[in-house]
Amino acid sequence: MSDHLLGPVHVVGAGLLGTSVGLAARRAGLEVWLSDRSPEHVRTAVGLGAGDPAPASGVAQLTVVAVPPDHVAEVVADALRRGGVVTDVASVKSGVLDDVRRLAPGGVQRYVGSHPMAGSERSGPLAGSEALFDGRPWAVTPHPDADPAAVALVEELTRRCGAESLRMSALDHDRAVARTSHLPHLLAVLTAGQLAGVEPAELSLSGQGVRDVTRIAGGDPALWRQILRANRPAVTDLLRQVSDDLVRLVGVLDAADDDALGQILERGVAGTRAIPGKHGGPSLPTRPVYVAVPDHPGELARLFADVGEIGVNIEDLRIDHDPGRPVGLVELLVADEAAEPLRTALEARDWTTHR
Amino acid sequence: MSDHLLGPVHVVGAGLLGTSVGLAARRAGLEVWLSDRSPEHVRTAVGLGAGDPAPASGVAQLTVVAVPPDHVAEVVADALRRGGVVTDVASVKSGVLDDVRRLAPGGVQRYVGSHPMAGSERSGPLAGSEALFDGRPWAVTPHPDADPAAVALVEELTRRCGAESLRMSALDHDRAVARTSHLPHLLAVLTAGQLAGVEPAELSLSGQGVRDVTRIAGGDPALWRQILRANRPAVTDLLRQVSDDLVRLVGVLDAADDDALGQILERGVAGTRAIPGKHGGPSLPTRPVYVAVPDHPGELARLFADVGEIGVNIEDLRIDHDPGRPVGLVELLVADEAAEPLRTALEARDWTTHR
């Protein structure tokens, strides 16, 4: 096979991810074939410009399997039997690899798993975008028997789709997403579970904190069931550790052991600082500036126009949703040294601000 | 005593909350006296216009105690001995009430606890703002022996400071904040704790989800130690329930019990929907529109100017921080039916969007 990605790229599964791969590959000038169990999905994706319907015969240089988690391995095995290099975009990698070894032992050296960190909350071809992967991490998970040329081809696809290619083993990948995605999801679910069925009055003091902690718990249970089932060993390992931590925390509170409680809280602070910052660099020290903004169209525009003219870069922002608030509070996170100048400049433009 | 709040209001403790109470009460036309163990804090708060230094003698109509949690009860008792109605702004209410009953049994009918839902992450008088309480819930927690006129006076203060006054018992308050604030905080701490000391490569796939879940775990451990110690019974009750839920979750995953897992995930979804929406109403159905925004000053301003001209109200927004992303992804949450028109209008103005 050629060392370079020349196409065609055959995308199997024209949902959000498959359609986005098609659009991004087309943007990169590659020929794309599309197939899906649903002819409607193929028509929609073709209509969006994500590629052409796959021909009845012919072998693509690279097949990208983007079907629901439970069906990935069998579809990968089918593709390997047709020929060419095959990757998939499922969010858990070890189980797929094991199944592919079993289902297509003769072709496994042409299989290289991958996982773009993008877009799991939306679904369907209409949600696709050529820009979905731009600048996002896209894990590529070669196994020891993988043909190096196949690995190179999959990595080239991830880069040409605009992503940042990160190579790691399937096992390392699954442990990493267990820690940074599946565990947070489940703890958000447990936190949110404690709000279900509670008297509304008991939730009337809810602030931004509980909203942030529980937001991802709103994700699609059907999809999450498949993800969690696929990554069971890594997820249960971490859950058992957290379960031990939780038992210990209750003991520390019962014993009124202030020092031990302090250590647990400090470890949490250290954890928030360990998350990589924007653009992969270390987290920059930032400071919030709060601005009161009347809650109607145009006011945010006026605020950002002013911020833009002042020339300060905003690292992050959020709108405060506290119940009963007639005026929105916008939190602008900016570099430490930019906070005071920004506040002064905004006050000069008649905004009510505080730190 | 008068049924109406005429002043003076004596604020004891000129930190963030005390200074903000002073500023808001001054805005409402009330005379404010300020005192603090630190003369520097009083000078700063006076300089900001939060009031005048408290006179050596004289009794305020209403004293507001805004000192650190561990010292609240003794300062409330001192104030009751001086005379007038006394409230405090500590974030846990039952223990303070018990201590005040013990320390100042003759004055407890003039004590009415309260708790504004505002500002715990920042500190110091310089962080104060007259707008800090505007539209926020401010819990007022009368006890059975409280003089109704004292309750009315404290409620009048909360309203004149711009807040929405919510009356509940100390016990109900403490249970409510255990559920909506202290429990989420601790589960965020445990989630973040699993990121501390981990190889950076294992965190390279971190997305917005884990950032949201863990953000509040960055709060000040010294303050949180005091809050958690003060609300121990309610917090440990909930933690034990979550500990049971967690053991059950591990069992469900081990047994590959898909139906039970689905029920746990569905309960989480129900919990996210139980949180009151913006302005206290039920959560409106919203839909995200994603817009790619180059990460430099002025681009956000241009985006919001366009959104403002299009005339769509933004319910919430966030900037996606995925590592390695050269282009920021802004998520605009708008009313369900406004999403498609907004997307079309933004595309017409040359923005790259997706759902």
XYZ file of C-alpha atoms in Angstrom:
710
model
C 0.000 0.000 0.000
C 1.032 3.619 -0.423
C 2.649 5.298 2.543
C 0.517 8.364 1.945
C -3.166 8.978 2.264
C -4.437 9.367 -1.291
C -7.973 8.025 -0.816
C -10.570 6.923 -1.317
C -11.632 7.070 2.340
C -14.681 4.916 3.038
C -16.736 6.159 5.986
C -19.082 3.496 7.356
C -21.777 5.064 9.532
C -23.037 8.512 8.530
C -23.962 9.870 11.940
C -22.403 12.938 13.564
C -18.840 11.596 13.617
C -18.890 9.770 10.285
C -20.421 12.710 8.448
C -17.893 15.053 10.073
C -15.001 12.772 9.031
C -16.395 12.823 5.488
C -16.714 16.613 5.466
C -13.230 17.111 6.938
C -11.659 14.600 4.517
C -13.394 16.268 1.569
C -12.096 19.632 2.799
C -8.630 18.036 2.711
C -9.192 17.119 -0.943
C -9.777 13.387 -0.467
C -12.340 11.242 -2.265
C -14.880 9.975 0.286
C -17.312 7.054 0.065
C -20.224 6.916 2.466
C -22.329 4.011 3.650
C -24.835 3.487 6.452
C -27.562 1.002 7.314
C -29.947 3.927 6.823
C -30.128 5.078 3.153
C -31.654 8.292 4.525
C -28.482 9.049 6.507
C -26.343 8.476 3.397
C -28.563 10.792 1.337
C -28.361 13.496 4.002
C -24.578 13.219 4.374
C -24.093 13.246 0.588
C -26.359 16.288 0.418
C -24.136 18.057 2.949
C -21.087 17.387 0.752
C -19.547 14.704 2.959
C -18.837 12.381 -0.011
C -20.499 10.025 -2.487
C -22.455 6.826 -1.868
C -20.000 3.914 -1.601
C -19.755 1.854 -4.814
C -20.959 -1.762 -4.696
C -17.422 -3.021 -5.219
C -13.939 -1.558 -4.967
C -11.569 -1.279 -2.014
C -10.893 1.990 -0.236
C -7.352 2.834 0.868
C -8.697 3.587 4.366
C -12.029 2.671 5.930
C -13.298 4.665 8.940
C -15.898 2.816 11.001
C -18.201 5.250 12.819
C -21.105 3.076 13.969
C -22.544 2.754 17.509
C -20.116 1.178 20.048
C -21.881 -2.186 20.194
C -21.466 -2.810 16.442
C -17.958 -1.468 15.838
C -15.972 -4.731 15.957
C -18.141 -6.660 13.476
C -18.159 -3.744 11.020
C -14.364 -3.376 11.344
C -13.964 -7.109 10.677
C -16.153 -6.849 7.550
C -14.063 -3.931 6.314
C -10.811 -5.821 6.910
C -12.163 -8.688 4.820
C -12.831 -6.246 1.972
C -9.233 -4.930 2.220
C -7.245 -1.764 2.900
C -6.449 -0.125 6.231
C -9.275 0.183 8.779
C -9.772 2.444 11.762
C -12.752 3.183 13.998
C -13.752 6.139 16.160
C -15.304 4.385 19.156
C -14.665 5.927 22.570
C -13.275 2.722 24.146
C -10.501 0.802 22.382
C -9.332 -2.401 24.137
C -12.523 -4.413 23.706
C -12.808 -3.529 20.022
C -9.217 -4.694 19.457
C -9.854 -7.998 21.246
C -13.009 -8.598 19.221
C -11.312 -7.695 15.927
C -8.459 -10.122 16.693
C -11.050 -12.817 17.204
C -13.296 -11.941 14.252
C -10.603 -11.121 11.657
C -7.297 -12.633 12.830
C -5.828 -12.461 9.329
C -6.459 -8.737 8.952
C -5.703 -7.295 12.357
C -2.339 -5.851 11.276
C -4.297 -3.505 8.968
C -6.515 -2.348 11.882
C -5.510 0.685 13.967
C -8.077 2.038 16.426
C -8.614 5.746 17.044
C -10.813 8.138 19.033
C -11.425 11.822 18.273
C -12.270 13.858 21.402
C -15.280 15.536 19.847
C -18.986 15.675 19.702
C -20.510 12.881 21.756
C -23.526 14.918 22.967
C -25.057 15.555 19.554
C -26.080 13.027 16.966
C -27.123 12.502 13.335
C -25.557 13.578 10.018
C -27.147 17.031 10.209
C -25.017 17.739 13.267
C -21.846 17.031 11.281
C -19.234 19.701 10.613
C -15.980 19.829 8.667
C -14.575 21.818 11.609
C -15.541 19.317 14.325
C -12.001 18.002 14.812
C -10.055 21.232 14.291
C -7.419 21.471 17.003
C -8.962 18.654 19.050
C -6.976 15.708 20.378
C -7.545 12.566 18.298
C -6.090 9.486 19.961
C -4.556 6.834 17.691
C -4.079 3.479 19.439
C -1.741 1.098 17.554
C -1.302 -2.480 18.783
C 2.013 -4.394 18.627
C 1.012 -6.305 15.471
C -0.119 -3.231 13.568
C 1.634 -2.473 10.271
C 3.591 0.789 10.792
C 2.353 1.981 7.406
C -1.239 1.469 8.576
C -0.509 3.488 11.727
C 1.024 6.272 9.649
C -2.023 6.311 7.359
C -4.495 6.671 10.242
C -2.366 9.382 11.843
C -2.285 11.221 8.531
C -6.089 11.108 8.405
C -6.426 12.597 11.898
C -4.066 15.447 11.003
C -5.714 16.135 7.652
C -9.059 16.310 9.460
C -7.542 19.151 11.504
C -6.970 17.239 14.742
C -3.935 16.906 16.975
C -2.857 13.264 16.691
C -1.943 11.629 20.025
C -0.475 8.101 19.911
C -1.053 5.770 22.875
C -1.882 2.123 23.504
C -5.516 1.009 23.632
C -5.113 0.188 27.301
C -3.562 3.580 28.129
C -6.320 5.281 26.161
C -9.056 3.424 28.005
C -7.507 4.185 31.388
C -7.137 7.853 30.421
C -10.766 8.278 29.339
C -11.948 6.300 32.370
C -10.238 8.945 34.518
C -10.959 12.117 32.546
C -14.364 11.288 31.110
C -16.169 8.194 32.443
C -15.440 8.715 36.158
C -16.413 12.423 36.077
C -19.563 11.429 34.220
C -20.573 8.884 36.844
C -19.827 11.168 39.791
C -21.878 13.890 38.091
C -24.652 11.295 37.720
C -24.506 10.407 41.425
C -24.499 14.105 42.414
C -27.454 14.797 40.133
C -29.197 11.649 41.381
C -29.349 13.263 44.827
C -31.395 16.116 43.322
C -34.016 13.893 41.682
C -37.354 13.616 43.449
C -36.420 16.268 46.035
C -38.890 18.981 47.105
C -38.360 22.027 44.818
C -37.941 24.274 47.896
C -34.864 22.277 48.867
C -33.281 23.143 45.500
C -34.162 26.855 45.609
C -30.680 27.794 46.834
C -28.948 26.065 43.879
C -26.100 28.123 42.467
C -23.674 27.839 39.572
C -21.541 25.226 41.342
C -24.100 22.429 41.374
C -25.078 23.272 37.801
C -21.472 22.894 36.638
C -20.881 19.661 38.538
C -24.031 17.983 37.206
C -24.239 19.317 33.636
C -22.741 16.279 31.882
C -25.075 13.955 33.796
C -27.719 15.076 31.282
C -25.983 13.026 28.541
C -27.830 10.271 26.634
C -28.215 7.213 28.932
C -28.398 4.781 25.980
C -25.024 5.906 24.610
C -23.430 6.044 28.055
C -24.580 2.526 28.873
C -22.636 1.262 25.855
C -19.548 3.331 26.668
C -19.478 2.245 30.314
C -20.067 -1.406 29.480
C -17.176 -1.270 26.992
C -14.775 0.256 29.527
C -15.937 -1.688 32.574
C -12.569 -2.834 33.993
C -10.924 0.609 33.957
C -14.060 2.361 35.198
C -14.772 -0.033 38.068
C -11.105 0.167 39.183
C -11.419 3.936 39.549
C -14.883 3.752 41.094
C -13.553 1.389 43.763
C -10.779 3.888 44.567
C -13.311 6.710 44.827
C -15.550 4.486 46.935
C -12.630 3.989 49.346
C -11.936 7.744 49.294
C -15.576 8.406 50.090
C -15.682 5.988 53.018
C -12.523 7.623 54.314
C -14.044 11.109 53.876
C -17.113 10.135 55.904
C -14.820 8.771 58.628
C -12.763 11.962 58.634
C -15.911 14.098 58.970
C -17.328 11.828 61.693
C -14.055 12.037 63.609
C -13.897 15.831 63.058
C -10.320 15.262 61.858
C -9.635 18.735 60.500
C -6.113 18.016 59.281
C -7.169 14.964 57.293
C -10.123 16.883 55.842
C -7.743 19.656 54.838
C -5.525 17.142 53.050
C -8.459 15.740 51.082
C -9.510 19.257 50.054
C -5.916 20.159 49.099
C -5.682 17.048 46.931
C -8.793 18.245 45.101
C -7.213 21.653 44.501
C -4.084 19.911 43.161
C -6.266 17.831 40.830
C -7.929 20.900 39.299
C -4.456 22.307 38.606
C -3.283 19.078 36.926
C -5.760 19.428 34.038
C -3.907 20.743 30.985
C -4.742 24.377 30.127
C -6.036 25.948 26.944
C -4.060 24.864 23.873
C -2.353 22.117 25.854
C -0.028 24.412 27.808
C 0.029 24.663 31.564
C -2.964 26.470 33.047
C -2.286 30.218 33.074
C -3.049 32.094 36.277
C -6.324 33.825 35.522
C -8.619 36.095 37.509
C -12.352 36.673 37.183
C -13.979 40.013 36.462
C -17.730 40.046 37.108
C -19.956 42.296 35.035
C -23.676 42.889 35.588
C -25.486 42.569 32.251
C -29.214 43.197 31.717
C -30.785 39.992 30.426
C -31.965 41.020 26.950
C -30.608 40.795 23.397
C -27.852 43.207 22.515
C -26.404 43.734 25.989
C -23.873 40.909 25.701
C -22.953 42.230 22.265
C -22.362 45.676 23.746
C -20.226 44.148 26.511
C -18.068 42.131 24.114
C -17.739 45.011 21.721
C -16.381 47.046 24.640
C -14.086 44.220 25.762
C -12.852 43.875 22.187
C -12.094 47.593 21.938
C -10.306 47.464 25.284
C -8.209 44.713 23.693
C -8.116 42.126 26.471
C -8.222 38.422 25.535
C -10.875 36.419 27.357
C -9.701 32.970 28.484
C -13.113 31.783 29.557
C -16.473 33.147 30.524
C -19.735 32.059 32.012
C -23.169 33.543 32.555
C -24.441 33.230 36.107
C -27.832 31.551 36.235
C -28.862 32.045 39.818
C -32.608 31.797 40.156
C -34.483 35.040 40.510
C -31.733 37.211 39.138
C -33.165 39.937 36.869
C -29.689 40.953 35.770
C -27.232 38.403 34.402
C -23.793 38.277 35.929
C -21.092 37.535 33.361
C -17.808 36.185 34.663
C -14.885 37.014 32.390
C -11.735 35.041 33.114
C -8.654 36.923 31.961
C -4.909 36.752 32.593
C -4.035 37.791 36.148
C -2.425 41.089 35.190
C -5.225 42.041 32.760
C -8.035 41.876 35.341
C -7.660 45.275 37.013
C -7.104 47.245 33.782
C -10.139 45.514 32.253
C -12.311 46.323 35.282
C -11.249 49.974 35.276
C -11.851 50.286 31.550
C -15.282 48.640 31.795
C -16.303 50.898 34.698
C -15.264 53.873 32.560
C -17.762 52.605 29.970
C -20.527 52.534 32.619
C -20.546 48.800 33.303
C -21.100 47.664 36.896
C -18.270 45.290 37.710
C -16.735 43.587 40.669
C -13.955 41.114 41.436
C -38.356 48.691 68.159
C -39.575 50.117 64.856
C -41.155 47.699 62.439
C -39.189 49.281 59.618
C -35.524 49.318 58.819
C -34.385 52.865 59.482
C -30.778 52.189 60.496
C -28.152 52.430 61.572
C -26.979 49.045 60.319
C -23.828 47.868 62.067
C -21.730 45.526 59.932
C -19.205 43.519 61.949
C -16.521 42.046 59.724
C -15.463 44.082 56.694
C -14.510 41.268 54.330
C -16.158 40.570 50.999
C -19.653 39.967 52.374
C -19.609 42.603 55.110
C -18.292 45.292 52.786
C -20.875 44.325 50.172
C -23.686 44.528 52.759
C -22.395 47.977 53.712
C -22.271 49.136 50.103
C -25.726 47.731 49.306
C -27.261 49.215 52.488
C -25.687 52.590 51.713
C -27.107 52.366 48.183
C -30.497 51.835 49.859
C -30.003 55.075 51.812
C -29.207 53.526 55.204
C -26.604 54.710 57.694
C -23.933 52.011 58.047
C -21.380 51.451 60.817
C -18.386 49.260 60.120
C -16.111 47.359 62.470
C -13.498 44.630 62.028
C -10.633 43.166 64.042
C -8.417 44.642 61.320
C -8.406 48.482 61.318
C -6.976 48.208 57.792
C -10.122 46.394 56.586
C -12.330 49.106 58.130
C -10.266 51.868 56.476
C -10.537 50.104 53.098
C -14.290 49.505 53.387
C -14.878 53.109 54.520
C -12.769 54.276 51.583
C -14.994 52.297 49.219
C -18.078 54.042 50.615
C -19.427 51.075 52.575
C -20.112 53.185 55.690
C -18.413 54.914 58.629
C -16.283 53.447 61.427
C -18.582 52.224 64.208
C -18.832 54.669 67.145
C -17.463 53.528 70.525
C -20.972 53.521 72.011
C -24.505 53.557 70.652
C -26.780 50.724 69.576
C -27.555 49.943 65.946
C -31.099 48.991 64.945
C -29.678 45.961 63.125
C -26.269 44.328 63.419
C -25.002 42.108 60.585
C -22.262 39.703 61.626
C -20.021 38.803 58.686
C -16.987 37.180 60.318
C -15.417 33.772 59.514
C -17.697 30.783 60.357
C -15.756 29.713 63.451
C -16.270 33.087 65.180
C -19.848 33.910 64.207
C -21.679 32.736 67.357
C -19.499 34.616 69.838
C -19.695 37.841 67.803
C -23.493 37.474 67.494
C -23.737 36.987 71.277
C -21.640 40.143 71.874
C -23.913 42.095 69.544
C -27.059 40.818 71.282
C -25.642 42.021 74.594
C -25.170 45.500 73.078
C -28.812 45.504 71.892
C -30.939 45.666 68.735
C -31.687 42.959 66.203
C -28.803 40.755 65.055
C -28.324 38.600 61.989
C -25.318 36.824 60.508
C -24.409 35.683 57.001
C -22.691 32.376 57.737
C -23.286 29.557 55.258
C -24.476 27.035 57.893
C -27.222 28.027 60.336
C -28.169 25.347 62.909
C -24.911 25.294 64.859
C -24.775 29.086 65.103
C -28.313 29.125 66.506
C -27.473 26.448 69.103
C -24.357 28.354 70.164
C -26.194 31.686 70.334
C -28.908 30.105 72.533
C -26.170 28.923 74.862
C -24.056 32.113 74.835
C -26.863 34.700 74.924
C -30.061 32.988 76.152
C -31.654 36.311 77.083
C -31.207 37.827 73.611
C -31.916 34.975 71.247
C -35.375 36.277 70.293
C -33.607 39.255 68.676
C -31.359 36.919 66.641
C -32.432 35.787 63.143
C -29.853 33.969 61.033
C -29.489 34.497 57.293
C -27.345 33.422 54.353
C -26.937 35.275 51.048
C -26.084 32.939 48.140
C -23.205 35.057 46.897
C -19.522 35.435 46.683
C -17.815 32.700 48.640
C -14.868 32.284 46.244
C -13.460 35.779 46.582
C -12.381 37.526 49.739
C -11.430 40.868 51.303
C -13.163 44.274 51.313
C -11.731 45.190 47.902
C -13.785 42.393 46.387
C -16.987 43.938 47.768
C -19.743 45.244 45.532
C -23.054 46.997 46.104
C -24.446 44.719 43.369
C -23.295 41.447 44.918
C -26.751 40.429 46.155
C -28.856 41.811 43.300
C -31.416 39.193 42.357
C -29.692 36.451 44.380
C -31.486 34.227 46.847
C -30.829 35.287 50.462
C -32.095 32.716 52.953
C -33.573 34.038 56.222
C -33.841 31.353 58.905
C -36.107 32.328 61.834
C -36.359 30.062 64.902
C -39.587 29.502 66.895
C -38.575 31.983 69.612
C -37.651 34.767 67.210
C -39.530 38.059 67.529
C -41.611 38.455 64.324
C -40.543 42.092 64.150
C -36.896 40.966 64.165
C -37.619 38.542 61.333
C -39.342 41.294 59.347
C -36.378 43.629 59.891
C -33.839 41.082 58.592
C -36.051 40.264 55.611
C -36.324 43.977 54.850
C -32.514 44.227 54.855
C -32.158 41.356 52.389
C -34.666 42.956 50.024
C -33.164 46.428 50.311
C -29.771 44.899 49.492
C -31.357 43.745 46.216
C -31.749 40.065 47.074
C -34.702 37.702 46.847
C -35.606 36.832 50.442
C -36.344 33.115 51.041
C -37.647 32.111 54.488
C -36.862 28.622 55.794
C -35.845 26.982 59.061
C -32.157 26.670 59.953
C -32.408 22.900 59.640
C -34.082 23.059 56.219
C -31.469 25.572 55.090
C -28.596 23.380 56.203
C -30.083 20.318 54.510
C -30.646 22.323 51.320
C -27.080 23.643 51.114
C -25.706 20.209 52.033
C -27.463 18.881 48.934
C -26.963 21.743 46.486
C -23.573 23.030 47.586
C -21.588 20.905 50.067
C -22.208 17.497 48.485
C -21.410 18.713 44.926
C -18.288 20.345 46.348
C -17.064 17.122 47.931
C -17.820 14.970 44.891
C -15.965 17.508 42.743
C -13.083 17.202 45.223
C -13.055 13.393 44.957
C -13.194 13.557 41.131
C -10.367 16.098 41.064
C -8.441 14.040 43.619
C -8.224 11.239 41.045
C -6.372 13.640 38.707
C -3.721 14.683 41.237
C -0.320 13.071 40.853
C -1.287 11.352 37.584
C 1.101 11.266 34.579
C 0.339 14.341 32.395
C -0.072 12.049 29.343
C -3.002 10.378 31.054
C -4.739 13.758 31.298
C -4.033 14.823 27.695
C -7.510 13.772 26.550
C -9.264 15.985 29.159
C -12.249 17.817 27.711
C -14.747 20.371 28.945
C -16.712 17.799 30.951
C -14.029 17.052 33.532
C -13.219 20.760 33.783
C -16.836 21.575 34.618
C -17.201 18.766 37.137
C -14.027 19.673 39.028
C -14.009 23.492 38.837
C -15.424 24.179 42.313
C -12.917 21.769 43.856
C -10.418 24.632 43.458
C -12.146 26.538 46.316
C -10.242 27.613 49.438
C -9.639 24.519 51.639
C -9.432 26.598 54.842
C -12.898 28.093 54.314
C -14.394 24.767 53.200
C -13.041 22.994 56.261
C -15.023 25.396 58.437
C -18.174 25.093 56.315
C -18.070 21.291 56.264
C -17.336 21.017 59.967
C -20.299 23.299 60.685
C -22.683 21.235 58.549
C -21.340 17.797 59.443
C -24.607 15.970 60.227
C -26.415 16.940 57.021
C -23.312 16.427 54.871
C -22.405 13.004 56.248
C -26.045 11.846 55.854
C -25.896 12.630 52.149
C -22.376 11.270 51.729
C -23.509 7.961 53.203
C -26.363 7.816 50.684
C -23.962 8.537 47.832
C -21.552 5.956 49.232
C -24.358 3.382 49.075
C -25.231 4.521 45.539
C -21.582 4.126 44.540
C -21.276 0.623 45.952
C -24.467 -0.271 44.113
C -23.118 1.263 40.877
C -19.939 -0.816 41.093
C -22.073 -3.924 41.654
C -24.270 -3.068 38.671
C -21.212 -2.606 36.435
C -19.604 -5.823 37.717
C -22.816 -7.726 37.042
C -23.159 -6.066 33.618
C -26.748 -5.268 34.629
C -27.647 -2.967 31.763
C -31.160 -2.180 32.944
C -30.045 -1.154 36.414
C -27.228 0.945 34.917
C -29.766 2.619 32.665
C -31.933 3.469 35.681
C -28.997 5.042 37.502
C -28.143 7.133 34.434
C -31.803 8.149 33.980
C -31.976 9.265 37.611
C -28.986 11.516 36.911
C -30.753 13.039 33.911
C -33.837 13.639 36.083
C -31.627 15.342 38.689
C -30.172 17.799 36.174
C -33.744 18.714 35.176
C -34.798 19.288 38.801
C -32.447 22.251 39.248
C -34.461 25.479 38.969
C -33.811 27.389 35.741
C -32.675 30.932 35.119
C -34.718 33.448 37.112
C -36.244 30.694 39.221
C -38.585 29.406 36.526
C -38.520 25.875 35.161
C -35.568 25.136 32.889
C -36.430 26.140 29.325
C -35.608 23.666 26.576
C -32.445 25.043 25.012
C -30.211 23.927 22.194
C -26.518 24.603 21.586
C -25.088 26.331 18.542
C -21.323 25.937 18.187
C -19.292 28.676 16.573
C -15.581 28.516 15.710
C -13.880 31.701 16.924
C -10.209 32.562 16.354
C -8.550 32.937 19.740
C -7.538 36.610 19.757
C -9.006 39.878 21.052
C -11.908 41.285 19.107
C -13.251 38.056 17.621
C -15.645 37.369 20.507
C -16.754 40.990 20.296
C -17.467 40.562 16.598
C -19.412 37.374 17.306
C -21.556 38.958 20.011
C -22.114 42.081 17.971
C -23.464 39.815 15.218
C -25.572 37.790 17.680
C -26.920 41.050 19.097
C -27.864 42.332 15.644
C -29.522 39.003 14.848
C -31.553 39.625 18.023
C -31.411 36.216 19.680
C -31.158 36.023 23.481
C -28.344 33.834 24.770
C -29.311 31.687 27.770
C -25.811 30.485 28.487
C -22.500 30.120 26.756
C -19.135 28.566 27.240
C -15.765 28.661 25.544
C -14.346 25.233 24.764
C -10.857 24.819 26.196
C -9.728 21.600 24.625
C -5.943 21.335 24.640
C -4.217 22.080 21.371
C -7.119 23.915 19.825
C -5.906 26.952 17.815
C -9.481 28.092 17.282
C -11.859 28.520 20.203
C -15.226 26.845 20.005
C -17.982 28.949 21.558
C -21.141 27.138 22.583
C -24.196 29.401 22.570
C -27.217 27.964 24.362
C -30.425 29.475 23.024
C -34.122 28.615 23.121
C -34.909 25.490 21.116
C -36.706 27.288 18.327
C -34.070 30.033 18.019
C -31.159 27.649 17.303
C -31.637 27.035 13.586
C -32.415 30.668 12.682
C -29.347 31.768 14.665
C -27.119 29.234 12.930
C -28.350 30.245 9.478
C -27.914 33.943 10.255
C -24.397 33.390 11.624
C -23.374 31.326 8.583
C -24.635 34.189 6.402
C -22.176 36.407 8.279
C -19.320 33.997 7.473
C -19.087 32.263 10.847
C -18.342 28.536 10.836
C -21.021 26.920 12.982
C -22.350 23.518 13.796
C -24.958 21.956 16.087
